[in-house]
Coordinates of C-alpha atoms and ligand atoms in Angstrom, one line a residue:
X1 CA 16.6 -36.8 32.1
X2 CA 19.8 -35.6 33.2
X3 CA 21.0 -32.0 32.4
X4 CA 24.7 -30.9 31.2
X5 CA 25.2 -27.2 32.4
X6 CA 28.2 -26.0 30.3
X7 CA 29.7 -22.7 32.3
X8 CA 32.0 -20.3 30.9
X9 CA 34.4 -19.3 33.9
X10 CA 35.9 -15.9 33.3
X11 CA 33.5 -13.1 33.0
X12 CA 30.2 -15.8 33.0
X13 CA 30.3 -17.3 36.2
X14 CA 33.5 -15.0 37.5
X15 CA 33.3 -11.8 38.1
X16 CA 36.9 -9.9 37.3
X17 CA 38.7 -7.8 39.5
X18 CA 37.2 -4.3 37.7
X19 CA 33.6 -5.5 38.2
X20 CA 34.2 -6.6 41.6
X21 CA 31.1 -5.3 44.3
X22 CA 30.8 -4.9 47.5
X23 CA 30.2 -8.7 49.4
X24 CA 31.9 -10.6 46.1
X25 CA 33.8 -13.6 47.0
X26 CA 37.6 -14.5 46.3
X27 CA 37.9 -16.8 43.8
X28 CA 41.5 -16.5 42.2
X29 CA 44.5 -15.0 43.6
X30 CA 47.5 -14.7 41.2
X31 CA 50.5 -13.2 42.2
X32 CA 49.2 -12.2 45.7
X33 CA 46.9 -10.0 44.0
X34 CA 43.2 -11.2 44.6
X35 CA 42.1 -11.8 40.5
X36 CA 38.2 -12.9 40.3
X37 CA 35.4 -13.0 42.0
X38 CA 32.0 -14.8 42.8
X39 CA 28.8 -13.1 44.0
X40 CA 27.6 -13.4 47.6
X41 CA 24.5 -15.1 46.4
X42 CA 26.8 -17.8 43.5
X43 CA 27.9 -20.8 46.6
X44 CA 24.3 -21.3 48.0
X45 CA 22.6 -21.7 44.2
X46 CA 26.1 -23.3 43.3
X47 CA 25.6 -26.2 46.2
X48 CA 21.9 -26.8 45.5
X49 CA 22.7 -27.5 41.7
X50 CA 25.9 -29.9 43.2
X51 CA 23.6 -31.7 45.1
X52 CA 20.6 -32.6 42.2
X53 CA 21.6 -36.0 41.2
X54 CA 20.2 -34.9 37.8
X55 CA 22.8 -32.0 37.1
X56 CA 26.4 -32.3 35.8
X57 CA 27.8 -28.9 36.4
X58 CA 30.7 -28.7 33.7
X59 CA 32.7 -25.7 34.1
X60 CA 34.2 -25.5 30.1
X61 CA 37.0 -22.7 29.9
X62 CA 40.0 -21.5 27.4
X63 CA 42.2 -21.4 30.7
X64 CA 45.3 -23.7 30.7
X65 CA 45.5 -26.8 33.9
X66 CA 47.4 -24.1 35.9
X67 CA 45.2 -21.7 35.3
X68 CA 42.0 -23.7 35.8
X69 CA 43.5 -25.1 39.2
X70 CA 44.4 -20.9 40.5
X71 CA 40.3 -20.8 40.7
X72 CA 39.1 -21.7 44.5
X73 CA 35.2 -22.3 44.1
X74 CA 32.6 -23.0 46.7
X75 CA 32.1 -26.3 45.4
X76 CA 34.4 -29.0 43.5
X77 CA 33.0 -29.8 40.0
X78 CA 34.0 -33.3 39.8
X79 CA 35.0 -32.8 35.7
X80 CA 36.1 -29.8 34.1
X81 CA 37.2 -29.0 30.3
X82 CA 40.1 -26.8 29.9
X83 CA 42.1 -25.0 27.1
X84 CA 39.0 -24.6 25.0
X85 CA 37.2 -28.1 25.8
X86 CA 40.7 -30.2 24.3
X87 CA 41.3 -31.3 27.4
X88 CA 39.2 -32.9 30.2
X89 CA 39.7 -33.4 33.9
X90 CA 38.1 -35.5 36.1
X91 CA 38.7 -35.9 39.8
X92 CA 41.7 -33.2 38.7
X93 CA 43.3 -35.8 36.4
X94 CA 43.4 -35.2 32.9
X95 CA 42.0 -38.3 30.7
X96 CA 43.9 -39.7 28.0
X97 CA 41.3 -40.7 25.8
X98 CA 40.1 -37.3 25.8
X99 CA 43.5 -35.8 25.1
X100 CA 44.1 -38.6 22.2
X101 CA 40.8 -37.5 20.9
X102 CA 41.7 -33.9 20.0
X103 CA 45.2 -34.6 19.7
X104 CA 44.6 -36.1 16.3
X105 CA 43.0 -32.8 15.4
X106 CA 44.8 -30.1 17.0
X107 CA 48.4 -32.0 15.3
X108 CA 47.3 -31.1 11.4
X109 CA 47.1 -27.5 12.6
X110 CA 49.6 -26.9 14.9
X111 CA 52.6 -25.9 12.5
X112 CA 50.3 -23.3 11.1
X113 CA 50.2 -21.7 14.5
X114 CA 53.9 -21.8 15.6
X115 CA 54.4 -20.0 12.1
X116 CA 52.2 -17.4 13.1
X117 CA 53.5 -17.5 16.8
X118 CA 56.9 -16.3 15.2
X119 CA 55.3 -14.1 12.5
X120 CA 52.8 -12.3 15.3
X121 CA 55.8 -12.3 17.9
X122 CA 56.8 -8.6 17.7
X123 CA 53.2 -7.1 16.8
X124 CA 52.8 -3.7 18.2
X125 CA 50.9 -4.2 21.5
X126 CA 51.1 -7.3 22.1
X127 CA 51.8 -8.3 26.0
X128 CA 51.9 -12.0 25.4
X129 CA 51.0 -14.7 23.0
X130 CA 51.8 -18.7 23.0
X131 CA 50.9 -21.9 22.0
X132 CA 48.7 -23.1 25.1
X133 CA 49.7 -26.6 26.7
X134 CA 50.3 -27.4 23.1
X135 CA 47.1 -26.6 21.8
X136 CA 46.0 -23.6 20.4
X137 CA 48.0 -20.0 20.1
X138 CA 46.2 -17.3 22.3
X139 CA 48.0 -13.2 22.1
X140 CA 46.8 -10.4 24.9
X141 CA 47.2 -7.2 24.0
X142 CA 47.7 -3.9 26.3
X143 CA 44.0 -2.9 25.1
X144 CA 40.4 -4.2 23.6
X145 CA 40.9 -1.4 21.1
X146 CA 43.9 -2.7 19.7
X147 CA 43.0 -5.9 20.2
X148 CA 40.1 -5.3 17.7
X149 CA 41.8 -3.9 15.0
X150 CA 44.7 -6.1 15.5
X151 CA 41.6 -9.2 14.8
X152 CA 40.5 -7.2 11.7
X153 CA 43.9 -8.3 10.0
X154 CA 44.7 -11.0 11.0
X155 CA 41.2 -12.8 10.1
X156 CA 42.4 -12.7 6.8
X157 CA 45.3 -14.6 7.3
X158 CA 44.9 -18.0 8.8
X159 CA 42.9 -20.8 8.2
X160 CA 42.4 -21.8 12.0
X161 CA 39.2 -20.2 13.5
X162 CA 40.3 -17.1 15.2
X163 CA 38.0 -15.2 18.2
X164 CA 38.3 -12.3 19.9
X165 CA 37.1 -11.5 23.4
X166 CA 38.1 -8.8 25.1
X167 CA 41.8 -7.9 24.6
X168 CA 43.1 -11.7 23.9
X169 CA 42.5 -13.1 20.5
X170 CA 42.4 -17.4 19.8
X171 CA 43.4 -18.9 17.1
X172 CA 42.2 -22.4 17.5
X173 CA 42.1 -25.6 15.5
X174 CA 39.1 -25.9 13.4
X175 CA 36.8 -29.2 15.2
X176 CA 38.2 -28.3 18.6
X177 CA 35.8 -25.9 19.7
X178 CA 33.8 -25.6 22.9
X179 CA 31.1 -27.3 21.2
X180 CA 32.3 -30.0 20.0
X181 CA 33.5 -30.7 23.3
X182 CA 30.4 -30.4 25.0
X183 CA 28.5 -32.2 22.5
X184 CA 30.9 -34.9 22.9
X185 CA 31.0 -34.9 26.5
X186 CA 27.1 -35.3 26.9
X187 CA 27.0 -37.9 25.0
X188 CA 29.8 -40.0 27.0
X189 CA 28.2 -38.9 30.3
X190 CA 24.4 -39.6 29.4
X191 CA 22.7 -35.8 29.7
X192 CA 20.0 -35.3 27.3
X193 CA 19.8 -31.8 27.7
X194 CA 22.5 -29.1 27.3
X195 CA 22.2 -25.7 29.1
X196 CA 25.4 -23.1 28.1
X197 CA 25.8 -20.3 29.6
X198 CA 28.9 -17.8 28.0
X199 CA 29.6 -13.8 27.0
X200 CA 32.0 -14.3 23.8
X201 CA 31.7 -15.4 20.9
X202 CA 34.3 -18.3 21.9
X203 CA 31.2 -19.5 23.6
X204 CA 29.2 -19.6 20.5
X205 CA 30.2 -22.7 19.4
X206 CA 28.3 -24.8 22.9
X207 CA 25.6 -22.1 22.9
X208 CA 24.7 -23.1 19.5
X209 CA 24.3 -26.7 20.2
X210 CA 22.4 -26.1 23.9
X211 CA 18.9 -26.6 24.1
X212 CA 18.9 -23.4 26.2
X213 CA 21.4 -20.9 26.1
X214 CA 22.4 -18.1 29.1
X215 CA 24.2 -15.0 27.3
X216 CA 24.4 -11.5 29.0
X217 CA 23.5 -9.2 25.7
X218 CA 21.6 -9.3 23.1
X219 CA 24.4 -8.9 20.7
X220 CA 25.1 -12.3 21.5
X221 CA 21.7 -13.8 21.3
X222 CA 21.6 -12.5 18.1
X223 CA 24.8 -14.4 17.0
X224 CA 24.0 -17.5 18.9
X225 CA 21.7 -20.2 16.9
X226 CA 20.0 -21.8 19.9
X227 CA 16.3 -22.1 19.7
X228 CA 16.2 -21.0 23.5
X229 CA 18.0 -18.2 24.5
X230 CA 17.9 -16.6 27.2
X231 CA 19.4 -12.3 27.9
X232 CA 20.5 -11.2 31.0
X233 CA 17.6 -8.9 32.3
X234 CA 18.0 -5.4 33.4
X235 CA 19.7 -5.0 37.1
X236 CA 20.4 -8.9 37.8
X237 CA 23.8 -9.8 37.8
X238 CA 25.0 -12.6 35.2
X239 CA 26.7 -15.5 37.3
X240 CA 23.1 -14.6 39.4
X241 CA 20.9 -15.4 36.5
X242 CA 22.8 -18.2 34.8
X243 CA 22.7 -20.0 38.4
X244 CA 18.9 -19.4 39.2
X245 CA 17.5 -20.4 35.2
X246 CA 19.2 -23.7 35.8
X247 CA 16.3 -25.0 37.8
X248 CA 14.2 -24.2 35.5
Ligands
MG301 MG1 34.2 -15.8 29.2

């Protein structure tokens, strides 16, 4: 039976730039600054899972195209789906029927979030926020803190599905979640089993649907609804485990 393995990219199977160790790989460079990171042991258990005939490795990300294609790894997945599993590429060419797909979703709520674009525009703390490659609005904020209580109010205020991870908060249209994406894409592509692997709760949505799912914490297993999920043990390294329970 062939496998999907769904991967989170930043902070799953990337390592930022603050967590960086000794021996960690280059990955992403962004403004001649080197950005993420892989661990020295991610491109030998990363070309053993590309070469089983029975594995799609499915790297499945919030990042934008240009942001996606700033990542260098090891190995070339041949599909990838970007801004929050709306969009899919394949060979590095975006597919239509994909994009038509969610399109006919994400256009009910997309003039809820340019009104909030405008409304959230001058927020206090706020280093960036736009509407991503047309899809979903995304803000960053100068720390998780305010980030945090910044999510607290404006939960209340939309009816788009809002996340928070980190210091960026989503607000994405309801239906076009990770999950759905995944779900969708494993049943186009064949794969009767689904291993996720994620750290936010953006990530809930295709750990929930996984028949095995790879989280770092247990405050996520105990928000994910997976019947099989499996918690980063003590002194292993995440983008280390998620690659070496693949096998298994
Ligand atoms: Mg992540």
């Amino acid at each position: 039976m062939r496998t999907l393995f769904a991967c989170d990219l930043d902070n799953t199977l990337l390592v930022p730039g603050r967590e960086r160790r000794d021996g960690d790989i280059c990955a992403e460079v962004l403004n001649g600054k080197e950005q993420s990171f892989i661990t020295p042991a991610a491109p030998v258990l990363m070309q053993k899972i590309m070469h089983d005939d029975d594995i799609i490795f499915l790297p499945v990300t919030t990042r934008s195209k240009e942001q996606y294609e700033r990542i260098k790894l090891p190995v070339i997945p041949r599909y990838a789906l970007i801004c929050n599993g709306t969009a899919l590429l394949r060979d590095g060419e975006l597919s239509d029927e994909w994009e038509e797909h969610f399109d006919g979703i994400i256009k009910k709520h997309l003039p809820e979030a340019e009104q909030l674009l405008e409304k959230y525009r001058e927020t206090q703390g706020v280093t960036s926020i736009r509407i991503v490659d047309g899809k979903f609005l995304f803000a960053a904020f100068r720390d998780s803190d305010t980030a945090s209580e910044k999510f607290a109010e404006f939960a209340g205020e939309t009816t788009l599905d809002i996340a928070l991870s980190g210091r960026k908060i989503y607000w994405l249209p309801p239906g076009a979640d990770k999950g759905t994406a995944v779900k969708r894409f494993a049943e186009t592509h064949g794969c009767g089993r689904i291993i996720a692997a994620g750290d936010s709760t953006i990530d809930l949505p295709m750990l929930d649907i996984a028949d095995t799912a790879l989280v770092p914490d247990s405050g996520l297993a105990e928000k994910c609804r997976c019947g099989d999920v499996r918690v980063l043990c003590d002194g292993a390294r995440f983008p280390d485990f998620i690659l070496e329970n693949i096998k298994d």
